[in-house]
């Protein structure tokens, strides 16, 4: 395993830099840049995000005609469109910069069987669209899109299921099987997103079952590892060992984790030990240890790092250089969300690395929860907006000077 420091800045400079705003915003017109500036400037004001979120929820509830306004602002910034067809423009734009698209059907539907079947059908369409399409390197889905979260939780708690629940769980398994089988038959790699810890064991068990079915010749199914969890580095090592014993390849999407507050609150209410690290440093340490582990075990693992953290991206690029892994090696991918951290995605792609963006799509009203989460993540408290905002400002100044 590598001996490089994991919490210090990289000393052996890799050529990759995320500072070049002319590359980061190369596909944005002046007008688009100005629009982005206004969106991130607004998000930089916590009070405005809180107030805006409240009023948008209220207006949607009252059926006020604000869809057009949302669609031409935040929706356009963070989503590909309302339908698969509408996403074509975003796919083409990203492809021009050699960035792949991961079509993410972001509708948080109702908790019933017909909604789960509908979501399964839509995800199947994204897999079909990715077939033989180099602009769409992965598909993705959430297990809670195709099955009830309450049921997944009950399975995890090992409480006896009623006959109806057993049948419903069999249907979740079947939907997942159909999606992974379709992906395998069309040679489309597919991510299973990670969710809350109280359902994640069930998701893991389903996902490893799929890997055992479809990952023997090629790495098709990827599980997601949330490194904010105290047990996750050990889980990664165990999953690698299990994959090697069973003779399949382990697909790893590495993230820090999106449900920290929810996890802490539930642990507090349930009076159990928080599964999430006490501090960010420990999450960062485990994330970077996991990168080292994945690179050192690359015969067994294919990895996609889903992060907006510049250090982690540089660190993986550096490790790849150290291990003489080609930037275009298909077992290594970087991924960010559409509309965020363009400086990372575009500069990595420009340097020849494999990069893809999650491109969420769905009817405006249905993707609003996703947009509210992006808004919260982008407040100045969370720190992301000011970073985006500074970069956009810098590019606007650069363009003015270049005239
Ligand atoms: C392509 C892509 C796919 C994703 N898929 C998933 C998914 O399937 N499941 C999922 O849960 N998330 C997913 N995420 C979201 C991800 O987990 C992070 O929430 C988000 O990317 C922010 O982390 P970061 O590494 O980008 O940035 P950073 O700003 O470096 O890290 C922020 C993250 O650090 C952790 N953190 C912050 N403060 C603390 C603290 N005090 N103690 C401990 N940890 C702390 C949290 O995880 C927080 O989200 C995905 C993100 C991307 C870009």
XYZ file of C-alpha atoms and ligand atoms in Angstrom:
456
model
C 0.000 0.000 0.000
C 1.192 3.551 -0.700
C 3.208 5.441 1.906
C 2.047 8.892 0.774
C 0.709 11.262 3.442
C -3.047 11.326 3.516
C -3.904 14.570 5.231
C -1.092 16.805 4.000
C -1.120 18.709 0.717
C 0.327 16.657 -2.107
C 4.031 17.386 -2.261
C 4.821 15.653 -5.512
C 2.862 17.998 -7.712
C 0.561 16.342 -10.181
C 0.023 18.311 -13.376
C -3.664 18.525 -12.649
C -4.942 21.868 -11.379
C -8.509 22.991 -10.743
C -7.738 26.693 -10.949
C -8.162 27.253 -14.667
C -11.567 28.923 -14.904
C -11.304 29.339 -18.682
C -11.464 25.517 -18.934
C -13.992 25.156 -16.115
C -16.527 27.430 -17.847
C -15.495 26.858 -21.459
C -19.015 25.741 -22.431
C -20.744 28.704 -20.773
C -21.673 31.857 -22.672
C -21.345 35.227 -20.922
C -25.089 35.234 -20.393
C -25.074 31.753 -18.857
C -22.191 32.750 -16.625
C -24.084 35.814 -15.456
C -27.088 33.628 -14.656
C -24.923 31.192 -12.692
C -23.432 34.147 -10.849
C -26.893 35.301 -9.755
C -27.960 31.777 -8.716
C -24.873 31.123 -6.598
C -24.885 34.683 -5.222
C -28.433 34.060 -3.979
C -27.480 30.683 -2.563
C -24.611 32.324 -0.744
C -27.193 34.123 1.421
C -28.508 31.655 3.983
C -31.546 33.750 4.830
C -32.483 33.932 1.148
C -32.201 30.156 0.707
C -34.401 29.585 3.774
C -36.938 32.189 2.686
C -36.863 31.032 -0.957
C -37.331 27.381 0.015
C -40.281 28.298 2.232
C -42.024 30.385 -0.444
C -41.389 27.951 -3.279
C -42.906 25.131 -1.174
C -45.857 27.378 -0.365
C -46.360 28.476 -3.985
C -46.194 24.887 -5.246
C -48.700 23.855 -2.572
C -51.008 26.704 -3.658
C -50.491 25.791 -7.346
C -49.048 29.226 -8.168
C -47.607 29.347 -11.711
C -43.906 29.467 -10.745
C -42.775 26.442 -12.756
C -41.409 28.574 -15.604
C -39.312 30.657 -13.228
C -37.891 27.583 -11.464
C -37.244 25.831 -14.771
C -35.231 28.722 -16.201
C -33.137 29.204 -13.042
C -32.190 26.532 -10.469
C -33.695 23.655 -12.455
C -31.675 24.611 -15.526
C -28.527 24.894 -13.397
C -28.801 21.507 -11.668
C -31.056 19.335 -13.862
C -30.927 17.978 -17.402
C -34.628 18.361 -18.197
C -38.059 17.060 -17.371
C -37.800 14.032 -19.648
C -35.065 11.819 -21.048
C -35.442 13.539 -24.399
C -34.958 16.979 -22.859
C -31.646 15.759 -21.394
C -30.095 15.404 -24.859
C -28.809 18.980 -24.836
C -27.039 18.509 -21.500
C -25.608 15.174 -22.676
C -24.255 16.777 -25.870
C -22.787 19.753 -24.015
C -20.973 17.549 -21.526
C -19.817 15.198 -24.246
C -18.208 18.100 -26.134
C -15.925 18.507 -23.095
C -15.386 14.694 -22.901
C -17.523 14.477 -19.787
C -19.955 11.596 -19.505
C -23.551 11.782 -18.316
C -25.124 9.607 -15.634
C -28.875 10.000 -16.077
C -30.398 10.185 -12.616
C -34.172 9.850 -12.524
C -34.633 12.019 -9.457
C -38.334 11.709 -8.884
C -39.087 10.947 -5.270
C -42.295 9.099 -6.006
C -45.078 7.749 -3.890
C -44.483 4.726 -1.715
C -46.596 2.222 -3.667
C -46.150 -0.673 -6.060
C -47.267 1.129 -9.212
C -44.846 3.983 -8.515
C -42.002 1.438 -7.970
C -42.876 -0.270 -11.274
C -42.955 3.084 -13.066
C -39.560 4.024 -11.669
C -38.138 0.645 -12.697
C -39.423 1.235 -16.249
C -37.876 4.710 -16.373
C -34.505 3.456 -15.106
C -34.635 0.691 -17.725
C -34.991 3.460 -20.356
C -31.850 5.177 -19.025
C -29.960 1.875 -19.307
C -31.179 1.430 -22.884
C -30.149 4.998 -23.695
C -26.652 4.298 -22.316
C -26.242 1.219 -24.515
C -23.440 1.762 -27.047
C -23.361 5.429 -26.073
C -19.920 6.610 -24.963
C -21.481 9.858 -23.725
C -23.348 7.885 -21.016
C -20.826 5.684 -19.198
C -23.055 4.611 -16.266
C -26.661 4.225 -15.196
C -27.823 4.717 -11.613
C -30.729 4.031 -9.290
C -31.801 4.161 -5.670
C -33.326 1.022 -4.144
C -35.931 3.211 -2.389
C -37.124 4.201 -5.876
C -38.144 0.590 -6.546
C -39.148 -0.539 -3.050
C -40.514 0.745 0.211
C -37.988 2.214 2.669
C -40.102 0.902 5.580
C -39.922 -2.595 4.165
C -36.139 -2.386 3.634
C -35.835 -1.260 7.251
C -37.983 -4.121 8.522
C -35.869 -6.619 6.588
C -32.733 -5.111 8.136
C -34.183 -5.296 11.650
C -34.778 -9.046 11.105
C -38.358 -8.786 12.359
C -40.600 -11.495 10.863
C -42.287 -10.325 7.635
C -45.958 -10.881 6.910
C -46.760 -12.868 3.770
C -47.599 -9.641 1.896
C -44.311 -8.084 2.991
C -42.345 -11.153 1.910
C -43.975 -10.936 -1.520
C -43.294 -7.188 -1.708
C -39.642 -7.773 -0.846
C -39.446 -10.477 -3.498
C -40.712 -7.854 -5.983
C -37.968 -5.398 -4.909
C -35.414 -8.139 -5.522
C -37.020 -8.934 -8.893
C -37.027 -5.267 -10.027
C -33.388 -4.951 -9.070
C -32.575 -8.202 -10.850
C -34.329 -7.018 -14.028
C -32.421 -3.717 -14.016
C -29.026 -5.323 -13.399
C -29.693 -8.082 -15.929
C -30.643 -5.493 -18.553
C -27.504 -3.491 -17.700
C -25.333 -6.615 -17.960
C -26.888 -7.701 -21.264
C -26.276 -4.220 -22.752
C -22.851 -3.864 -21.077
C -23.890 -0.736 -19.196
C -22.278 -0.206 -15.795
C -24.796 0.636 -13.101
C -24.465 2.336 -9.691
C -26.640 1.498 -6.712
C -26.788 4.668 -4.610
C -26.182 4.468 -0.848
C -28.898 5.640 1.535
C -29.543 5.743 5.307
C -27.723 3.306 7.622
C -30.965 1.704 8.841
C -31.698 0.388 5.325
C -28.166 0.170 3.946
C -27.468 -3.431 5.067
C -30.510 -4.559 3.063
C -29.333 -2.527 0.046
C -25.821 -3.992 0.412
C -27.134 -7.572 0.558
C -29.244 -7.050 -2.582
C -26.351 -5.349 -4.380
C -23.774 -8.045 -3.561
C -26.242 -10.647 -4.763
C -26.381 -8.748 -8.092
C -22.582 -8.482 -8.250
C -22.305 -12.219 -7.723
C -24.714 -12.690 -10.645
C -23.339 -10.106 -13.079
C -19.769 -9.061 -12.145
C -17.837 -12.241 -12.917
C -16.580 -11.230 -16.381
C -16.908 -7.460 -16.262
C -17.582 -4.918 -13.536
C -21.255 -4.051 -14.160
C -22.819 -3.398 -10.731
C -21.268 -0.826 -8.364
C -22.157 -0.440 -4.700
C -21.739 2.910 -2.941
C -19.503 3.278 0.120
C -20.178 6.256 2.416
C -16.898 7.053 4.100
C -18.522 9.252 6.763
C -19.506 5.981 8.435
C -17.132 4.694 11.089
C -17.462 1.102 9.880
C -17.147 1.779 6.153
C -13.421 1.308 5.596
C -13.672 -2.140 7.223
C -16.797 -2.827 5.137
C -14.845 -1.987 1.986
C -12.066 -4.394 2.944
C -14.575 -7.144 3.775
C -16.483 -6.578 0.523
C -13.206 -6.846 -1.415
C -12.319 -10.101 0.298
C -15.809 -11.541 -0.264
C -15.666 -10.561 -3.957
C -12.283 -12.240 -4.343
C -13.479 -15.402 -2.604
C -16.578 -15.586 -4.789
C -14.660 -14.654 -7.925
C -16.468 -11.463 -8.945
C -15.233 -7.907 -9.465
C -16.127 -5.267 -6.885
C -17.605 -2.054 -8.288
C -17.039 0.790 -5.815
C -18.608 4.240 -5.885
C -16.844 6.140 -3.142
C -18.634 9.079 -1.493
C -18.478 10.835 1.859
C -22.229 10.502 2.555
C -25.274 12.719 2.226
C -27.396 11.965 5.298
C -25.211 13.129 8.174
C -27.797 15.241 10.014
C -30.500 12.609 9.650
C -28.111 9.907 10.911
C -27.080 11.962 13.940
C -30.644 12.915 14.805
C -31.901 9.353 14.632
C -28.991 8.045 16.720
C -29.692 10.753 19.268
C -33.415 9.966 19.398
C -32.847 6.205 19.488
C -30.040 6.580 22.034
C -27.526 4.538 20.051
C -23.962 5.315 19.012
C -23.777 7.566 15.930
C -22.645 5.559 12.903
C -21.081 8.700 11.376
C -17.586 9.925 12.290
C -17.401 12.601 15.003
C -15.635 15.046 12.701
C -14.853 15.862 9.101
C -11.127 15.018 9.488
C -11.980 11.380 10.232
C -14.309 11.217 7.232
C -11.568 12.723 5.042
C -8.965 10.333 6.468
C -11.114 7.274 5.693
C -12.026 8.592 2.246
C -8.375 8.954 1.338
C -7.465 5.599 2.928
C -10.194 4.022 0.803
C -8.672 5.631 -2.310
C -5.293 4.134 -1.448
C -6.904 0.751 -0.790
C -8.811 0.800 -4.080
C -5.739 1.715 -6.097
C -3.579 -0.888 -4.359
C -6.289 -3.536 -4.986
C -7.125 -2.463 -8.525
C -7.064 -6.064 -9.799
C -10.200 -6.654 -7.729
C -11.827 -3.202 -7.695
C -13.201 -0.705 -10.230
C -13.771 2.685 -8.670
C -15.711 5.864 -9.276
C -15.105 8.707 -6.807
C -18.222 10.836 -6.351
C -16.897 13.993 -4.757
C -16.549 17.754 -5.054
C -13.509 17.707 -2.804
C -10.499 19.014 -4.718
C -7.959 17.345 -2.455
C -9.542 13.901 -2.875
C -9.654 14.269 -6.669
C -6.032 15.428 -6.792
C -5.053 12.642 -4.455
C -6.588 9.955 -6.671
C -5.003 11.533 -9.777
C -1.702 11.508 -7.921
C -2.058 7.889 -6.828
C -2.866 6.912 -10.404
C 0.296 8.639 -11.574
C 2.323 6.971 -8.837
C 1.005 3.517 -9.795
C 1.436 4.310 -13.505
C -2.261 3.922 -14.202
C -3.403 5.596 -17.400
C -5.898 8.468 -16.839
C -8.122 6.739 -19.399
C -8.132 3.387 -17.580
C -11.828 2.454 -17.592
C -11.624 1.138 -14.010
C -11.100 4.688 -12.691
C -13.720 7.400 -12.856
C -14.368 10.777 -11.242
C -17.948 12.030 -10.846
C -19.627 15.255 -9.797
C -23.181 16.578 -9.895
C -24.409 18.667 -12.836
C -23.992 22.382 -12.192
C -21.487 21.949 -9.378
C -17.688 21.970 -9.229
C -17.259 22.614 -12.938
C -13.634 23.519 -12.171
C -12.989 19.923 -11.058
C -14.948 18.119 -13.785
C -13.781 20.203 -16.739
C -10.133 20.409 -15.670
C -9.948 16.664 -14.967
C -11.547 15.866 -18.325
C -9.243 18.335 -20.048
C -6.269 16.512 -18.500
C -7.562 13.242 -19.996
C -9.181 11.600 -16.945
C -12.511 9.751 -17.074
C -15.161 12.108 -15.721
C -18.938 11.928 -15.532
C -21.694 14.074 -14.104
C -24.926 12.971 -12.445
C -27.629 14.615 -14.564
C -30.864 14.563 -12.566
C -34.094 14.747 -14.481
C -37.854 14.514 -13.955
C -40.897 16.801 -13.800
C -40.054 20.109 -12.079
C -42.429 19.571 -9.128
C -41.102 16.041 -8.572
C -37.416 16.999 -8.482
C -37.977 19.913 -6.081
C -36.789 17.873 -3.028
C -33.516 17.276 -4.935
C -33.219 20.995 -5.699
C -33.915 21.954 -2.084
C -31.090 19.625 -1.001
C -28.730 21.249 -3.535
C -29.753 24.686 -2.251
C -29.061 23.661 1.361
C -25.717 22.114 0.376
C -24.802 25.307 -1.466
C -25.435 27.806 1.314
C -22.496 29.734 2.685
C -22.825 27.620 5.861
C -22.089 24.476 3.879
C -19.294 26.366 2.146
C -19.867 25.144 -1.403
C -21.623 28.223 -2.824
C -18.866 30.658 -1.942
C -16.363 28.393 -3.707
C -18.523 28.221 -6.846
C -19.294 31.923 -6.580
C -15.611 32.917 -6.329
C -14.729 30.843 -9.389
C -17.554 32.308 -11.479
C -16.561 35.845 -10.451
C -12.951 35.119 -11.341
C -13.954 33.873 -14.809
C -16.149 36.928 -15.402
C -13.221 39.215 -14.548
C -10.877 37.154 -16.749
C -13.242 37.452 -19.732
C -13.586 41.198 -19.226
C -9.797 41.614 -19.174
C -9.358 39.381 -22.226
C -11.621 41.632 -24.353
C -21.447 11.736 -8.247
C -21.928 11.723 -6.839
C -22.666 10.649 -6.372
C -23.128 10.622 -5.048
N -23.829 9.533 -4.594
C -24.182 9.456 -3.283
C -24.834 8.314 -2.756
O -25.113 7.346 -3.453
N -25.135 8.304 -1.428
C -24.820 9.339 -0.592
O -25.086 9.261 0.628
N -24.225 10.453 -1.076
C -23.905 10.535 -2.385
N -23.287 11.669 -2.861
C -23.136 12.858 -1.995
C -21.875 12.760 -1.161
O -22.001 11.696 -0.241
C -21.569 14.040 -0.374
O -22.659 14.362 0.450
C -21.269 15.255 -1.214
O -20.617 14.929 -2.400
C -20.348 16.201 -0.410
O -19.123 15.574 -0.106
P -17.784 15.906 -0.926
O -16.837 14.782 -0.820
O -18.182 16.274 -2.291
O -17.259 17.265 -0.290
P -16.698 17.764 1.103
O -17.179 19.158 1.201
O -15.240 17.523 1.225
O -17.389 16.891 2.203
C -18.637 17.166 2.767
C -19.055 15.836 3.379
O -18.174 15.508 4.455
C -18.882 14.836 5.476
N -18.833 15.674 6.704
C -19.016 17.016 6.768
N -18.930 17.431 8.055
C -18.692 16.331 8.800
C -18.542 16.111 10.203
N -18.597 17.109 11.073
N -18.310 14.852 10.630
C -18.231 13.814 9.758
N -18.365 13.960 8.417
C -18.603 15.196 7.943
C -20.319 14.694 4.974
O -20.413 13.456 4.333
C -20.456 15.833 3.978
O -21.439 15.585 2.995
C -22.821 11.699 -4.181
C -22.068 12.773 -4.657
C -21.612 12.803 -5.958
C -20.800 13.965 -6.421
